[in-house]
Amino acid sequence: MAEGRQAPLVLVADDEADIAALVAIVLERAGFRVLRAPDGRRALSLARERKPAACVLDGSMPGLAGFEVLEALRGEAQTSEIKVLILTATVDEERSIRRHGLEPDSFMKKPFDSDELVAEVFALVR
């Protein structure tokens, strides 16, 4: 990160605690500040409160899935510009999201490559 500037804030939401922890560690080691949410409802609440530069959302979480969080973020003026990367377990999840007429800023398949994740999040927050 550039000296004198605060590192971008990234919100990570996944109902699988191990995956959320791994994503958070990878991003923190790359220099990002990270907020974690255990589900979509908390992710939406944190996004509204903290206005992160980007969100890394699990495609399918109980309560509010990643695409539902994406839809809510895009529908509100104060959160519509937040960049969103959806982590999907299957191609079917990606197709389902697109069928809802939603287009996140990026998709990434699980399991993900740590270097690719970091590169993608850097690209989103530039």
Tab-separated table of C-alpha atoms in Angstrom:
chain	number	residue	atom	x	y	z
A	1	MET	CA	0.000	0.000	0.000
A	2	ALA	CA	1.152	3.531	-0.643
A	3	GLU	CA	2.803	5.281	2.261
A	4	GLY	CA	0.692	7.874	4.024
A	5	ARG	CA	-2.577	6.406	2.809
A	6	GLN	CA	-4.779	4.113	4.808
A	7	ALA	CA	-5.083	0.609	3.392
A	8	PRO	CA	-8.407	-0.155	1.685
A	9	LEU	CA	-11.062	-1.792	3.827
A	10	VAL	CA	-12.408	-5.118	2.523
A	11	LEU	CA	-15.453	-6.893	3.917
A	12	VAL	CA	-15.284	-10.707	3.833
A	13	ALA	CA	-18.505	-12.679	4.306
A	14	ASP	CA	-18.672	-16.465	4.366
A	15	ASP	CA	-20.702	-18.744	6.604
A	16	GLU	CA	-17.819	-21.240	6.629
A	17	ALA	CA	-15.555	-19.833	9.340
A	18	ASP	CA	-12.426	-21.544	7.990
A	19	ILE	CA	-12.866	-20.027	4.540
A	20	ALA	CA	-13.631	-16.576	5.960
A	21	ALA	CA	-10.519	-16.792	8.133
A	22	LEU	CA	-8.348	-17.894	5.202
A	23	VAL	CA	-9.601	-15.085	2.956
A	24	ALA	CA	-9.091	-12.552	5.760
A	25	ILE	CA	-5.537	-13.732	6.484
A	26	VAL	CA	-4.575	-13.676	2.810
A	27	LEU	CA	-5.920	-10.144	2.375
A	28	GLU	CA	-4.431	-8.851	5.637
A	29	ARG	CA	-0.998	-10.197	4.664
A	30	ALA	CA	-1.366	-8.297	1.382
A	31	GLY	CA	-1.914	-5.090	3.351
A	32	PHE	CA	-5.692	-4.720	3.357
A	33	ARG	CA	-7.771	-3.913	6.411
A	34	VAL	CA	-10.412	-6.631	6.759
A	35	LEU	CA	-13.862	-6.839	8.342
A	36	ARG	CA	-15.471	-10.265	8.665
A	37	ALA	CA	-19.130	-11.222	8.650
A	38	PRO	CA	-20.489	-14.710	9.362
A	39	ASP	CA	-23.504	-14.316	7.066
A	40	GLY	CA	-25.155	-12.122	4.477
A	41	ARG	CA	-27.310	-10.132	6.894
A	42	ARG	CA	-24.308	-9.066	8.946
A	43	ALA	CA	-22.342	-8.361	5.763
A	44	LEU	CA	-25.046	-6.005	4.515
A	45	SER	CA	-25.213	-4.254	7.870
A	46	LEU	CA	-21.416	-3.803	8.003
A	47	ALA	CA	-21.288	-2.602	4.391
A	48	ARG	CA	-23.897	0.049	5.155
A	49	GLU	CA	-22.085	1.152	8.333
A	50	ARG	CA	-18.444	1.015	7.242
A	51	LYS	CA	-18.584	1.519	3.434
A	52	PRO	CA	-15.695	-0.834	2.527
A	53	ALA	CA	-13.849	-0.394	-0.760
A	54	ALA	CA	-14.747	-3.971	-1.673
A	55	CYS	CA	-16.665	-7.014	-0.475
A	56	VAL	CA	-15.685	-10.645	-0.946
A	57	LEU	CA	-18.967	-12.541	-0.586
A	58	ASP	CA	-19.726	-16.243	-0.493
A	59	GLY	CA	-22.181	-16.995	-3.283
A	60	SER	CA	-24.440	-19.100	-1.096
A	61	MET	CA	-24.927	-18.257	2.548
A	62	PRO	CA	-27.963	-18.908	4.726
A	63	GLY	CA	-30.231	-15.939	5.348
A	64	LEU	CA	-28.964	-13.633	2.619
A	65	ALA	CA	-26.861	-15.207	-0.113
A	66	GLY	CA	-24.042	-13.255	-1.746
A	67	PHE	CA	-26.204	-12.302	-4.720
A	68	GLU	CA	-28.897	-10.936	-2.380
A	69	VAL	CA	-26.305	-8.813	-0.582
A	70	LEU	CA	-25.051	-7.653	-3.993
A	71	GLU	CA	-28.592	-6.742	-5.052
A	72	ALA	CA	-29.156	-4.735	-1.858
A	73	LEU	CA	-25.815	-2.934	-2.189
A	74	ARG	CA	-26.478	-1.989	-5.813
A	75	GLY	CA	-29.958	-0.758	-4.925
A	76	GLU	CA	-28.798	1.850	-2.405
A	77	ALA	CA	-27.068	5.075	-3.410
A	78	GLN	CA	-24.646	5.027	-0.465
A	79	THR	CA	-23.402	1.472	-1.227
A	80	SER	CA	-23.891	1.140	-4.984
A	81	GLU	CA	-20.238	1.874	-5.781
A	82	ILE	CA	-18.781	-0.782	-3.441
A	83	LYS	CA	-16.888	-3.338	-5.528
A	84	VAL	CA	-18.091	-6.923	-5.103
A	85	LEU	CA	-16.280	-10.202	-5.725
A	86	ILE	CA	-18.425	-13.313	-5.383
A	87	LEU	CA	-16.763	-16.577	-4.357
A	88	THR	CA	-18.685	-19.444	-5.918
A	89	ALA	CA	-18.422	-23.164	-5.325
A	90	THR	CA	-19.992	-24.089	-8.650
A	91	VAL	CA	-20.669	-22.750	-12.116
A	92	ASP	CA	-24.373	-23.175	-11.307
A	93	GLU	CA	-24.099	-20.514	-8.569
A	94	GLU	CA	-22.557	-18.096	-11.057
A	95	ARG	CA	-25.315	-18.785	-13.591
A	96	SER	CA	-27.975	-18.363	-10.917
A	97	ILE	CA	-26.588	-14.965	-9.928
A	98	ARG	CA	-26.564	-13.808	-13.532
A	99	ARG	CA	-30.126	-15.112	-14.037
A	100	HIS	CA	-31.182	-12.679	-11.311
A	101	GLY	CA	-29.883	-9.902	-13.561
A	102	LEU	CA	-26.950	-9.148	-11.283
A	103	GLU	CA	-23.372	-8.661	-12.328
A	104	PRO	CA	-20.776	-8.486	-9.586
A	105	ASP	CA	-17.468	-6.814	-10.352
A	106	SER	CA	-15.783	-10.207	-10.267
A	107	PHE	CA	-16.352	-13.920	-9.738
A	108	MET	CA	-13.850	-16.413	-8.352
A	109	LYS	CA	-14.268	-20.142	-7.941
A	110	LYS	CA	-13.606	-22.045	-4.723
A	111	PRO	CA	-11.066	-23.340	-4.039
A	112	PHE	CA	-9.259	-20.140	-4.954
A	113	ASP	CA	-5.608	-19.325	-5.491
A	114	SER	CA	-4.403	-16.853	-2.836
A	115	ASP	CA	-2.278	-14.834	-5.255
A	116	GLU	CA	-5.186	-14.560	-7.711
A	117	LEU	CA	-7.515	-13.423	-4.932
A	118	VAL	CA	-5.107	-10.697	-3.845
A	119	ALA	CA	-4.558	-9.566	-7.434
A	120	GLU	CA	-8.296	-9.433	-8.083
A	121	VAL	CA	-9.039	-7.429	-4.925
A	122	PHE	CA	-6.200	-4.998	-5.734
A	123	ALA	CA	-7.701	-4.550	-9.217
A	124	LEU	CA	-11.140	-3.866	-7.728
A	125	VAL	CA	-10.003	-1.177	-5.285
A	126	ARG	CA	-7.795	0.765	-7.709
